[in-house]
Amino acid sequence: MTATDTMAGAPAPATATAPLLEVRDLHVEFHTRDGVARAVNGVNYSVNAGETLAVLGESGSGKSVTAQAIMGILDMPPGRIPQGEILFQGQDMLKMSAEARRKIRGRKIAMIFQDALSSLNPVLSVGYQLGEMFRVHQGLSRKAAKARSIELMDRVRIPGARARVNDYPHQFSGGMRQRIMIAMALALEPDLIIADEPTTALDVTVQAQVMDLLAELQRESTMGLILITHDLGVVADVADKIAVMYAGRIVENAPVHEIYRQPAHPYTKGLLQSIPRVDRKGQELYAIKGLPPNLLHVPAGCAFNPRCPMAQDVCRTDVPPLHTVGAGRGSACHFWKETLGD
Amino acid sequence: MTDTVKGAAPAGEPILQVRNLVKHFPLTRGIVFQKQVGAVKAVDGISFDLHRGETLGIVGESGCGKSTVAKLLMNLERATSGEVFYKGEDITRLSGRALKAVRRNIQMVFQDPYTSLNPRMTVGDIIGEPFDIHPEVAPKGDRRKRVQELLDVVGLNPEYVNRYPHQFSGGQRQRIGIARGLALNPEIIICDEPVSALDVSVQAQVVNLMEKLQDEFGLSYIFIAHDLSIVRHISDRVGVMYLGRMAEIGTDAEIYEHPTHPYTQALLSAVPVPDPQAREQRAAGADSGAAAGRGRIILSGDVPSPADPPSGCRFRTRCWKAQDRCAQEQPLLAVPEVFRGSGTPAEHESACHFAEERATAEAA
Ligand SMILES: Nc1ncnc2c1ncn2[C@@H]1O[C@H](COP(=O)(O)OP(=O)(O)OP(=O)(O)O)[C@@H](O)[C@H]1O
Ligand SMILES: Nc1ncnc2c1ncn2[C@@H]1O[C@H](COP(=O)(O)OP(=O)(O)OP(=O)(O)O)[C@@H](O)[C@H]1O
Ligand code: SF4
Ligand code: SF4
Ligand SMILES: [Mg+2]
Ligand SMILES: [Mg+2]
């Protein structure tokens, strides 16, 4: 892979301050009883201050593992990072001491998990858990920490925050717990938030409340946001740019408008086509044939080739590099021009 | 619009008529002497018809009672009160042989392809199990052949009969569940979130299969889901539930393009649309609040507990149009007076005292 290919997804030179976070050629593998699962196979993506990057892809494509590698919370072993760089504000976090990384975690990069109930401690009050952030990281007194907790709960619109600060997680609804998780991530005013499917477990009306809140909080600051999701609707709603993953790779990345208008990779195109459309009611839905790949036996060449309507012989032998498609756009398809064309 | 015409003439006579269906789960306290201290009003007076050959979609948020309705229709839960007429006979009162005969004709496909199949049974045994209860459908000697036919019908290799569920992907497991649902040649299949656990790229395969089987076997479906775009794609009519009651019901075009109930309007506006251009349009109309002509309605607050639902209209604690009357008087599911006889798509059943249309972004 040439240098220009690797950089295809990086921001265009016009905006060329160093990105807030840049993942370069990241590989993660898991050593399991059945063999080596290559969960992440050379991922490249970047996010700038104030920007929202959506990472899209089906179950098992490596979205969460990439995020865990960035946060430094991968299970190692069985996980291993044989190759790659994760540059945060220009510094490779994979080369830092454990101590230096711990300082970044929570303070500069925070994460919101999918399942709020299991990531909050059930036996501690919500106020205590929020306050702990301030006591541990900023050395605030119990009283001052509590005051800050109430402020934060207010900020994420928990009604009656003062009265509810001593309540336990199970006393809140799913949407409120997710807002508390957001409060916790925001507590130390990080530069980057990684939200891993923050609304998947929530109802549509509550999901709208939470996404609305995240967008508003981001508008108030220069925080960068990496939003992991498999919901094409959520992406279109909030993202500035998208990285689409398939079998541990980025297969396409682009500014949000362009990818919906004109996808440059057959997988992205298939996903967009399989969305039910009002004017096609009564017709068969477009369906991507076949099944998502098994990571223990990723097909040779392009991992998507057994499911791809455009596959040719070369696809079964050569791994497609991430071709530059335009400014800030890349596609890992041998036939990206043809894909764009029709 | 073609689908309005299609929906206006229900495919056939009613095959299932649900009337004032109620299910209250008792809340008890105490261990030895259990005392009832209240009830979860999971389903609280629901009525609708299912016509032969049609698909009725049911949508609504978590905990509103969708799965409980499904279980009541299957007689897996006993109704607290109300009736379910299947071909004119109330099946909530049946038991024994009469119940067994009805059950053969109403089957269910469950949400979770990972847990709804017994991991220790082969696929052949899972699909053939209904024959143990209804041997008249497939005599012993014929079973294997019949199971292989069913596998073929749902697009799985008939040679897989001896495999176990864990050897299949999620989409394949859902096909196994559908094959099992088809085993007894039922007339009605109740699908509780049949594709929710599947990846986007696999959902479409299963939805297509279900539509094909409907055409082939003349099935009637009740299709429960929270993905509104899939429900619209597959349904002839759609019912919207909120907190144990039906808020609004009508053809897909009536509900999606001309909703008159505030909850339906909020629900539809909250669905993220996979089109970045809609975002700009929406932003243009959003800030003027819930009453704005279009744009997203962000509801405040959470869904109340079904153990202690609000008086009058269940939606009133989150409704921006609520008046005193809404707290005092329960709005009934009926065609609102203002639209009665209007001949417009707004003329469909909606349980709101102040039902009115709201211009949608699409209309703009
Ligand atoms: N601790 C682990 N040990 C072994 N394999 C793992 C481990 N964590 C993740 N994997 C594997 O890595 C692959 C990628 O998983 P990942 O969680 O990143 O997927 P994802 O894209 O986030 O999917 P989803 O949408 O389901 O959350 C999966 O095949 C998963 O089974
Ligand atoms: N066996 C039971 N005992 C007590 N309460 C129950 C029981 N089954 C369901 N409920 C309650 O009844 C209400 C309706 O539940 P139901 O499962 O029908 O909702 P649903 O609409 O299917 O939700 P979801 O979308 O989450 O599946 C909920 O508040 C639930 O907690
Ligand atoms: S490289 Fe070949 S198989 Fe892969 S997406 Fe492109 S056309 Fe399809
Ligand atoms: S009856 Fe009243 S509270 Fe209920 S939806 Fe209509 S306006 Fe709102
Ligand atoms: Mg994940
Ligand atoms: Mg349910």
PDB file of C-alpha atoms and ligand atoms in Angstrom, chain B residues 25 40 42 61-68 193 306, ligand 2:
ATOM      1  CA  PHE B  25     -50.242  -8.372  36.067  1.00  0.00           C
ATOM      2  CA  VAL B  40     -49.131  -3.518  36.032  1.00  0.00           C
ATOM      3  CA  ALA B  42     -49.685  -3.950  30.557  1.00  0.00           C
ATOM      4  CA  GLU B  61     -41.984   2.020  22.539  1.00  0.00           C
ATOM      5  CA  SER B  62     -40.505  -0.456  24.965  1.00  0.00           C
ATOM      6  CA  GLY B  63     -42.950  -1.610  27.628  1.00  0.00           C
ATOM      7  CA  CYS B  64     -46.104  -0.340  25.895  1.00  0.00           C
ATOM      8  CA  GLY B  65     -47.535  -3.876  25.833  1.00  0.00           C
ATOM      9  CA  LYS B  66     -46.817  -5.190  22.331  1.00  0.00           C
ATOM     10  CA  SER B  67     -45.434  -8.553  23.410  1.00  0.00           C
ATOM     11  CA  THR B  68     -48.223  -8.964  25.944  1.00  0.00           C
ATOM     12  CA  GLU B 193     -39.753  -8.257  16.500  1.00  0.00           C
ATOM     13  CA  PRO B 306     -47.862   1.116  33.613  1.00  0.00           C
TER      14      PRO B 306
HETATM   15  N1  LIG C   2     -45.196 -11.533  33.547  1.00  0.00           N
HETATM   16  C1  LIG C   2     -45.207 -10.230  33.852  1.00  0.00           C
HETATM   17  N2  LIG C   2     -45.374  -9.808  35.136  1.00  0.00           N
HETATM   18  C2  LIG C   2     -45.409  -8.496  35.439  1.00  0.00           C
HETATM   19  N3  LIG C   2     -45.285  -7.505  34.536  1.00  0.00           N
HETATM   20  C3  LIG C   2     -45.113  -7.858  33.244  1.00  0.00           C
HETATM   21  C4  LIG C   2     -45.064  -9.223  32.834  1.00  0.00           C
HETATM   22  N4  LIG C   2     -44.884  -9.263  31.479  1.00  0.00           N
HETATM   23  C5  LIG C   2     -44.812  -7.972  31.065  1.00  0.00           C
HETATM   24  N5  LIG C   2     -44.957  -7.124  32.129  1.00  0.00           N
HETATM   25  C6  LIG C   2     -44.968  -5.662  32.073  1.00  0.00           C
HETATM   26  O1  LIG C   2     -45.966  -5.271  31.161  1.00  0.00           O
HETATM   27  C7  LIG C   2     -45.549  -4.125  30.411  1.00  0.00           C
HETATM   28  C8  LIG C   2     -45.649  -4.422  28.933  1.00  0.00           C
HETATM   29  O2  LIG C   2     -44.644  -5.387  28.595  1.00  0.00           O
HETATM   30  P1  LIG C   2     -44.429  -5.942  27.131  1.00  0.00           P
HETATM   31  O3  LIG C   2     -43.362  -6.968  27.208  1.00  0.00           O
HETATM   32  O4  LIG C   2     -45.731  -6.339  26.560  1.00  0.00           O
HETATM   33  O5  LIG C   2     -43.905  -4.654  26.369  1.00  0.00           O
HETATM   34  P2  LIG C   2     -43.393  -4.499  24.862  1.00  0.00           P
HETATM   35  O6  LIG C   2     -44.212  -3.437  24.242  1.00  0.00           O
HETATM   36  O7  LIG C   2     -43.328  -5.818  24.192  1.00  0.00           O
HETATM   37  O8  LIG C   2     -41.938  -3.923  25.078  1.00  0.00           O
HETATM   38  P3  LIG C   2     -40.565  -4.216  24.277  1.00  0.00           P
HETATM   39  O9  LIG C   2     -40.597  -3.308  23.080  1.00  0.00           O
HETATM   40  O10 LIG C   2     -39.504  -3.776  25.256  1.00  0.00           O
HETATM   41  O11 LIG C   2     -40.511  -5.667  23.939  1.00  0.00           O
HETATM   42  C9  LIG C   2     -44.152  -3.798  30.883  1.00  0.00           C
HETATM   43  O12 LIG C   2     -44.216  -2.788  31.839  1.00  0.00           O
HETATM   44  C10 LIG C   2     -43.670  -5.095  31.507  1.00  0.00           C
HETATM   45  O13 LIG C   2     -42.739  -4.826  32.526  1.00  0.00           O
END
